[in-house]
Amino acid sequence: MGASFDGVVLNLPGKPKTLYVDGKSAESVSLRESIVALLDLADESLECSALVIALERSSPNLGVLLHSLMYVGGTVVTNPVFQVDPAFVLVGLEI
């Protein structure tokens, strides 16, 4: 069964073009295949140089998701280009 993610491309002057996606579907999908598909979409179709996934801090699986994303090269975004709701944590992956 395929996964569905909501997202937006942010292209600000002087900043890398980035695909931001809502990670609420991340708990119910095969994370590895979904990340590969999102990276391919961001790189090949949208010509982005980064992918950022927004995860809810209240998620019971946040620790597992963060660990999995960091295992594949993700890092917590500590200086986002805009103010982030404290209910979310952003995890970025360079393409």
mmCIF file of N, CA and C in Angstrom:
data_model
loop_
_atom_site.group_PDB
_atom_site.id
_atom_site.type_symbol
_atom_site.label_atom_id
_atom_site.label_comp_id
_atom_site.label_asym_id
_atom_site.label_seq_id
_atom_site.Cartn_x
_atom_site.Cartn_y
_atom_site.Cartn_z
ATOM 1 N N MET A 1 0.842 -1.173 0.000
ATOM 2 C CA MET A 1 0.000 0.000 0.000
ATOM 3 C C MET A 1 0.887 1.236 0.000
ATOM 4 N N GLY A 2 0.598 2.221 -0.848
ATOM 5 C CA GLY A 2 1.398 3.428 -0.960
ATOM 6 C C GLY A 2 1.148 4.402 0.166
ATOM 7 N N ALA A 3 2.124 5.236 0.394
ATOM 8 C CA ALA A 3 2.023 6.258 1.434
ATOM 9 C C ALA A 3 1.665 7.586 0.792
ATOM 10 N N SER A 4 1.056 8.444 1.579
ATOM 11 C CA SER A 4 0.695 9.772 1.118
ATOM 12 C C SER A 4 1.254 10.797 2.097
ATOM 13 N N PHE A 5 2.011 11.752 1.590
ATOM 14 C CA PHE A 5 2.585 12.812 2.408
ATOM 15 C C PHE A 5 2.151 14.157 1.844
ATOM 16 N N ASP A 6 1.785 15.086 2.722
ATOM 17 C CA ASP A 6 1.512 16.459 2.311
ATOM 18 C C ASP A 6 2.815 17.234 2.404
ATOM 19 N N GLY A 7 3.049 18.117 1.443
ATOM 20 C CA GLY A 7 4.292 18.862 1.482
ATOM 21 C C GLY A 7 4.244 20.128 0.656
ATOM 22 N N VAL A 8 5.328 20.879 0.751
ATOM 23 C CA VAL A 8 5.465 22.131 0.015
ATOM 24 C C VAL A 8 6.950 22.348 -0.290
ATOM 25 N N VAL A 9 7.221 22.962 -1.427
ATOM 26 C CA VAL A 9 8.591 23.317 -1.788
ATOM 27 C C VAL A 9 8.812 24.771 -1.397
ATOM 28 N N LEU A 10 9.884 25.022 -0.669
ATOM 29 C CA LEU A 10 10.244 26.373 -0.253
ATOM 30 C C LEU A 10 11.521 26.765 -0.988
ATOM 31 N N ASN A 11 11.434 27.861 -1.746
ATOM 32 C CA ASN A 11 12.567 28.329 -2.538
ATOM 33 C C ASN A 11 12.808 29.801 -2.216
ATOM 34 N N LEU A 12 13.621 30.056 -1.195
ATOM 35 C CA LEU A 12 13.922 31.416 -0.759
ATOM 36 C C LEU A 12 15.252 31.871 -1.340
ATOM 37 N N PRO A 13 15.384 33.166 -1.657
ATOM 38 C CA PRO A 13 16.656 33.673 -2.188
ATOM 39 C C PRO A 13 17.809 33.399 -1.218
ATOM 40 N N GLY A 14 18.885 32.870 -1.747
ATOM 41 C CA GLY A 14 20.072 32.609 -0.940
ATOM 42 C C GLY A 14 20.001 31.358 -0.087
ATOM 43 N N LYS A 15 18.930 30.603 -0.185
ATOM 44 C CA LYS A 15 18.758 29.378 0.600
ATOM 45 C C LYS A 15 18.560 28.204 -0.358
ATOM 46 N N PRO A 16 18.922 26.991 0.073
ATOM 47 C CA PRO A 16 18.696 25.834 -0.802
ATOM 48 C C PRO A 16 17.205 25.566 -0.983
ATOM 49 N N LYS A 17 16.833 25.183 -2.184
ATOM 50 C CA LYS A 17 15.449 24.804 -2.478
ATOM 51 C C LYS A 17 15.147 23.526 -1.700
ATOM 52 N N THR A 18 14.078 23.553 -0.893
ATOM 53 C CA THR A 18 13.822 22.474 0.056
ATOM 54 C C THR A 18 12.387 21.990 -0.026
ATOM 55 N N LEU A 19 12.221 20.673 0.006
ATOM 56 C CA LEU A 19 10.899 20.061 0.110
ATOM 57 C C LEU A 19 10.609 19.807 1.578
ATOM 58 N N TYR A 20 9.535 20.418 2.085
ATOM 59 C CA TYR A 20 9.075 20.200 3.458
ATOM 60 C C TYR A 20 7.868 19.281 3.401
ATOM 61 N N VAL A 21 7.866 18.231 4.219
ATOM 62 C CA VAL A 21 6.728 17.313 4.249
ATOM 63 C C VAL A 21 6.251 17.114 5.681
ATOM 64 N N ASP A 22 4.960 16.855 5.793
ATOM 65 C CA ASP A 22 4.337 16.540 7.077
ATOM 66 C C ASP A 22 4.601 15.068 7.350
ATOM 67 N N GLY A 23 5.230 14.772 8.464
ATOM 68 C CA GLY A 23 5.616 13.405 8.779
ATOM 69 C C GLY A 23 4.571 12.582 9.489
ATOM 70 N N LYS A 24 3.314 13.050 9.534
ATOM 71 C CA LYS A 24 2.305 12.296 10.281
ATOM 72 C C LYS A 24 2.067 10.901 9.714
ATOM 73 N N SER A 25 2.356 10.683 8.443
ATOM 74 C CA SER A 25 2.189 9.356 7.848
ATOM 75 C C SER A 25 3.378 8.444 8.109
ATOM 76 N N ALA A 26 4.455 8.988 8.649
ATOM 77 C CA ALA A 26 5.698 8.224 8.802
ATOM 78 C C ALA A 26 5.553 7.029 9.732
ATOM 79 N N GLU A 27 4.629 7.094 10.673
ATOM 80 C CA GLU A 27 4.481 5.999 11.628
ATOM 81 C C GLU A 27 3.847 4.762 11.003
ATOM 82 N N SER A 28 3.077 4.956 9.942
ATOM 83 C CA SER A 28 2.287 3.852 9.413
ATOM 84 C C SER A 28 2.802 3.314 8.083
ATOM 85 N N VAL A 29 4.015 3.694 7.692
ATOM 86 C CA VAL A 29 4.544 3.253 6.403
ATOM 87 C C VAL A 29 5.921 2.632 6.582
ATOM 88 N N SER A 30 6.406 2.012 5.523
ATOM 89 C CA SER A 30 7.781 1.525 5.506
ATOM 90 C C SER A 30 8.682 2.746 5.343
ATOM 91 N N LEU A 31 9.328 3.136 6.419
ATOM 92 C CA LEU A 31 10.073 4.392 6.439
ATOM 93 C C LEU A 31 11.192 4.422 5.402
ATOM 94 N N ARG A 32 11.921 3.340 5.269
ATOM 95 C CA ARG A 32 13.049 3.320 4.329
ATOM 96 C C ARG A 32 12.585 3.600 2.900
ATOM 97 N N GLU A 33 11.540 2.883 2.453
ATOM 98 C CA GLU A 33 11.055 3.081 1.084
ATOM 99 C C GLU A 33 10.458 4.468 0.901
ATOM 100 N N SER A 34 9.775 4.967 1.930
ATOM 101 C CA SER A 34 9.171 6.294 1.841
ATOM 102 C C SER A 34 10.234 7.380 1.749
ATOM 103 N N ILE A 35 11.298 7.266 2.533
ATOM 104 C CA ILE A 35 12.372 8.258 2.495
ATOM 105 C C ILE A 35 13.052 8.241 1.132
ATOM 106 N N VAL A 36 13.317 7.056 0.610
ATOM 107 C CA VAL A 36 13.939 6.951 -0.716
ATOM 108 C C VAL A 36 13.038 7.600 -1.765
ATOM 109 N N ALA A 37 11.733 7.324 -1.700
ATOM 110 C CA ALA A 37 10.794 7.905 -2.666
ATOM 111 C C ALA A 37 10.735 9.428 -2.531
ATOM 112 N N LEU A 38 10.718 9.929 -1.294
ATOM 113 C CA LEU A 38 10.686 11.381 -1.082
ATOM 114 C C LEU A 38 11.976 12.040 -1.570
ATOM 115 N N LEU A 39 13.118 11.410 -1.306
ATOM 116 C CA LEU A 39 14.394 11.951 -1.783
ATOM 117 C C LEU A 39 14.452 11.963 -3.307
ATOM 118 N N ASP A 40 13.970 10.894 -3.935
ATOM 119 C CA ASP A 40 13.932 10.843 -5.399
ATOM 120 C C ASP A 40 13.023 11.938 -5.958
ATOM 121 N N LEU A 41 11.841 12.099 -5.360
ATOM 122 C CA LEU A 41 10.907 13.135 -5.799
ATOM 123 C C LEU A 41 11.540 14.517 -5.660
ATOM 124 N N ALA A 42 12.114 14.779 -4.495
ATOM 125 C CA ALA A 42 12.716 16.089 -4.239
ATOM 126 C C ALA A 42 13.852 16.379 -5.212
ATOM 127 N N ASP A 43 14.684 15.392 -5.473
ATOM 128 C CA ASP A 43 15.854 15.581 -6.328
ATOM 129 C C ASP A 43 15.486 15.622 -7.807
ATOM 130 N N GLU A 44 14.838 14.581 -8.288
ATOM 131 C CA GLU A 44 14.627 14.410 -9.720
ATOM 132 C C GLU A 44 13.469 15.226 -10.276
ATOM 133 N N SER A 45 12.364 15.292 -9.565
ATOM 134 C CA SER A 45 11.188 15.987 -10.092
ATOM 135 C C SER A 45 11.114 17.447 -9.666
ATOM 136 N N LEU A 46 11.511 17.728 -8.431
ATOM 137 C CA LEU A 46 11.342 19.076 -7.894
ATOM 138 C C LEU A 46 12.637 19.881 -7.857
ATOM 139 N N GLU A 47 13.768 19.233 -8.166
ATOM 140 C CA GLU A 47 15.085 19.868 -8.197
ATOM 141 C C GLU A 47 15.438 20.561 -6.879
ATOM 142 N N CYS A 48 15.116 19.888 -5.776
ATOM 143 C CA CYS A 48 15.449 20.394 -4.443
ATOM 144 C C CYS A 48 16.806 19.847 -4.020
ATOM 145 N N SER A 49 17.440 20.532 -3.085
ATOM 146 C CA SER A 49 18.713 20.047 -2.565
ATOM 147 C C SER A 49 18.602 19.596 -1.115
ATOM 148 N N ALA A 50 17.383 19.649 -0.557
ATOM 149 C CA ALA A 50 17.180 19.192 0.816
ATOM 150 C C ALA A 50 15.731 18.750 1.006
ATOM 151 N N LEU A 51 15.548 17.878 1.987
ATOM 152 C CA LEU A 51 14.233 17.385 2.391
ATOM 153 C C LEU A 51 14.121 17.606 3.890
ATOM 154 N N VAL A 52 13.009 18.186 4.330
ATOM 155 C CA VAL A 52 12.764 18.387 5.756
ATOM 156 C C VAL A 52 11.430 17.745 6.101
ATOM 157 N N ILE A 53 11.443 16.923 7.144
ATOM 158 C CA ILE A 53 10.238 16.234 7.601
ATOM 159 C C ILE A 53 9.841 16.809 8.952
ATOM 160 N N ALA A 54 8.583 17.231 9.069
ATOM 161 C CA ALA A 54 8.062 17.774 10.325
ATOM 162 C C ALA A 54 7.384 16.647 11.103
ATOM 163 N N LEU A 55 7.889 16.383 12.308
ATOM 164 C CA LEU A 55 7.346 15.325 13.162
ATOM 165 C C LEU A 55 6.712 15.939 14.407
ATOM 166 N N GLU A 56 5.587 15.379 14.830
ATOM 167 C CA GLU A 56 4.919 15.865 16.036
ATOM 168 C C GLU A 56 5.656 15.368 17.271
ATOM 169 N N ARG A 57 5.984 16.296 18.162
ATOM 170 C CA ARG A 57 6.673 15.929 19.404
ATOM 171 C C ARG A 57 5.822 15.010 20.272
ATOM 172 N N SER A 58 4.504 15.106 20.153
ATOM 173 C CA SER A 58 3.606 14.307 20.991
ATOM 174 C C SER A 58 3.451 12.872 20.499
ATOM 175 N N SER A 59 4.025 12.551 19.353
ATOM 176 C CA SER A 59 3.907 11.202 18.801
ATOM 177 C C SER A 59 4.560 10.186 19.732
ATOM 178 N N PRO A 60 3.852 9.102 20.050
ATOM 179 C CA PRO A 60 4.449 8.082 20.915
ATOM 180 C C PRO A 60 5.661 7.397 20.278
ATOM 181 N N ASN A 61 5.785 7.470 18.967
ATOM 182 C CA ASN A 61 6.898 6.832 18.260
ATOM 183 C C ASN A 61 7.979 7.823 17.842
ATOM 184 N N LEU A 62 7.980 9.023 18.422
ATOM 185 C CA LEU A 62 8.939 10.046 18.009
ATOM 186 C C LEU A 62 10.380 9.563 18.149
ATOM 187 N N GLY A 63 10.713 8.925 19.242
ATOM 188 C CA GLY A 63 12.082 8.449 19.451
ATOM 189 C C GLY A 63 12.523 7.468 18.389
ATOM 190 N N VAL A 64 11.649 6.539 18.044
ATOM 191 C CA VAL A 64 11.959 5.537 17.018
ATOM 192 C C VAL A 64 12.121 6.213 15.661
ATOM 193 N N LEU A 65 11.217 7.151 15.341
ATOM 194 C CA LEU A 65 11.299 7.853 14.060
ATOM 195 C C LEU A 65 12.580 8.676 13.960
ATOM 196 N N LEU A 66 12.906 9.414 15.022
ATOM 197 C CA LEU A 66 14.137 10.203 15.017
ATOM 198 C C LEU A 66 15.364 9.313 14.848
ATOM 199 N N HIS A 67 15.390 8.216 15.576
ATOM 200 C CA HIS A 67 16.519 7.288 15.465
ATOM 201 C C HIS A 67 16.646 6.768 14.031
ATOM 202 N N SER A 68 15.525 6.368 13.442
ATOM 203 C CA SER A 68 15.542 5.836 12.076
ATOM 204 C C SER A 68 16.010 6.885 11.078
ATOM 205 N N LEU A 69 15.518 8.119 11.229
ATOM 206 C CA LEU A 69 15.912 9.179 10.299
ATOM 207 C C LEU A 69 17.374 9.569 10.473
ATOM 208 N N MET A 70 17.844 9.585 11.702
ATOM 209 C CA MET A 70 19.255 9.909 11.933
ATOM 210 C C MET A 70 20.159 8.793 11.433
ATOM 211 N N TYR A 71 19.682 7.574 11.461
ATOM 212 C CA TYR A 71 20.453 6.437 10.961
ATOM 213 C C TYR A 71 20.741 6.586 9.465
ATOM 214 N N VAL A 72 19.793 7.194 8.736
ATOM 215 C CA VAL A 72 19.977 7.369 7.291
ATOM 216 C C VAL A 72 20.521 8.752 6.940
ATOM 217 N N GLY A 73 21.037 9.478 7.938
ATOM 218 C CA GLY A 73 21.692 10.749 7.664
ATOM 219 C C GLY A 73 20.899 11.990 8.019
ATOM 220 N N GLY A 74 19.742 11.834 8.617
ATOM 221 C CA GLY A 74 18.944 12.990 9.014
ATOM 222 C C GLY A 74 19.535 13.695 10.224
ATOM 223 N N THR A 75 19.280 14.983 10.316
ATOM 224 C CA THR A 75 19.703 15.770 11.475
ATOM 225 C C THR A 75 18.554 16.674 11.903
ATOM 226 N N VAL A 76 18.477 16.934 13.196
ATOM 227 C CA VAL A 76 17.458 17.850 13.696
ATOM 228 C C VAL A 76 17.826 19.256 13.232
ATOM 229 N N VAL A 77 16.859 19.947 12.645
ATOM 230 C CA VAL A 77 17.077 21.306 12.150
ATOM 231 C C VAL A 77 17.010 22.253 13.342
ATOM 232 N N THR A 78 18.142 22.870 13.664
ATOM 233 C CA THR A 78 18.200 23.738 14.845
ATOM 234 C C THR A 78 18.025 25.216 14.510
ATOM 235 N N ASN A 79 18.272 25.601 13.272
ATOM 236 C CA ASN A 79 18.105 26.998 12.844
ATOM 237 C C ASN A 79 17.256 27.066 11.581
ATOM 238 N N PRO A 80 15.941 26.801 11.701
ATOM 239 C CA PRO A 80 15.094 26.847 10.505
ATOM 240 C C PRO A 80 14.979 28.276 9.973
ATOM 241 N N VAL A 81 14.595 28.397 8.711
ATOM 242 C CA VAL A 81 14.488 29.712 8.076
ATOM 243 C C VAL A 81 13.228 30.456 8.512
ATOM 244 N N PHE A 82 12.373 29.802 9.273
ATOM 245 C CA PHE A 82 11.148 30.417 9.772
ATOM 246 C C PHE A 82 10.860 29.858 11.157
ATOM 247 N N GLN A 83 9.989 30.536 11.893
ATOM 248 C CA GLN A 83 9.642 30.079 13.238
ATOM 249 C C GLN A 83 8.818 28.801 13.149
ATOM 250 N N VAL A 84 9.149 27.830 13.998
ATOM 251 C CA VAL A 84 8.477 26.530 13.987
ATOM 252 C C VAL A 84 7.633 26.387 15.241
ATOM 253 N N ASP A 85 6.431 25.865 15.067
ATOM 254 C CA ASP A 85 5.556 25.572 16.201
ATOM 255 C C ASP A 85 6.295 24.614 17.128
ATOM 256 N N PRO A 86 6.362 24.912 18.428
ATOM 257 C CA PRO A 86 7.093 24.042 19.358
ATOM 258 C C PRO A 86 6.522 22.626 19.461
ATOM 259 N N ALA A 87 5.348 22.392 18.909
ATOM 260 C CA ALA A 87 4.761 21.054 18.921
ATOM 261 C C ALA A 87 5.420 20.139 17.889
ATOM 262 N N PHE A 88 6.327 20.691 17.071
ATOM 263 C CA PHE A 88 6.960 19.915 16.008
ATOM 264 C C PHE A 88 8.476 19.963 16.122
ATOM 265 N N VAL A 89 9.105 18.926 15.612
ATOM 266 C CA VAL A 89 10.555 18.894 15.455
ATOM 267 C C VAL A 89 10.819 18.655 13.966
ATOM 268 N N LEU A 90 11.779 19.388 13.413
ATOM 269 C CA LEU A 90 12.126 19.250 11.999
ATOM 270 C C LEU A 90 13.378 18.405 11.859
ATOM 271 N N VAL A 91 13.320 17.457 10.926
ATOM 272 C CA VAL A 91 14.476 16.611 10.632
ATOM 273 C C VAL A 91 14.831 16.813 9.163
ATOM 274 N N GLY A 92 16.075 17.200 8.907
ATOM 275 C CA GLY A 92 16.506 17.491 7.553
ATOM 276 C C GLY A 92 17.446 16.441 6.992
ATOM 277 N N LEU A 93 17.346 16.261 5.683
ATOM 278 C CA LEU A 93 18.243 15.369 4.941
ATOM 279 C C LEU A 93 18.725 16.125 3.711
ATOM 280 N N GLU A 94 20.035 16.178 3.519
ATOM 281 C CA GLU A 94 20.575 16.790 2.306
ATOM 282 C C GLU A 94 20.508 15.782 1.175
ATOM 283 N N ILE A 95 20.292 16.303 -0.023
ATOM 284 C CA ILE A 95 20.175 15.422 -1.188
ATOM 285 C C ILE A 95 21.476 15.482 -1.968
#
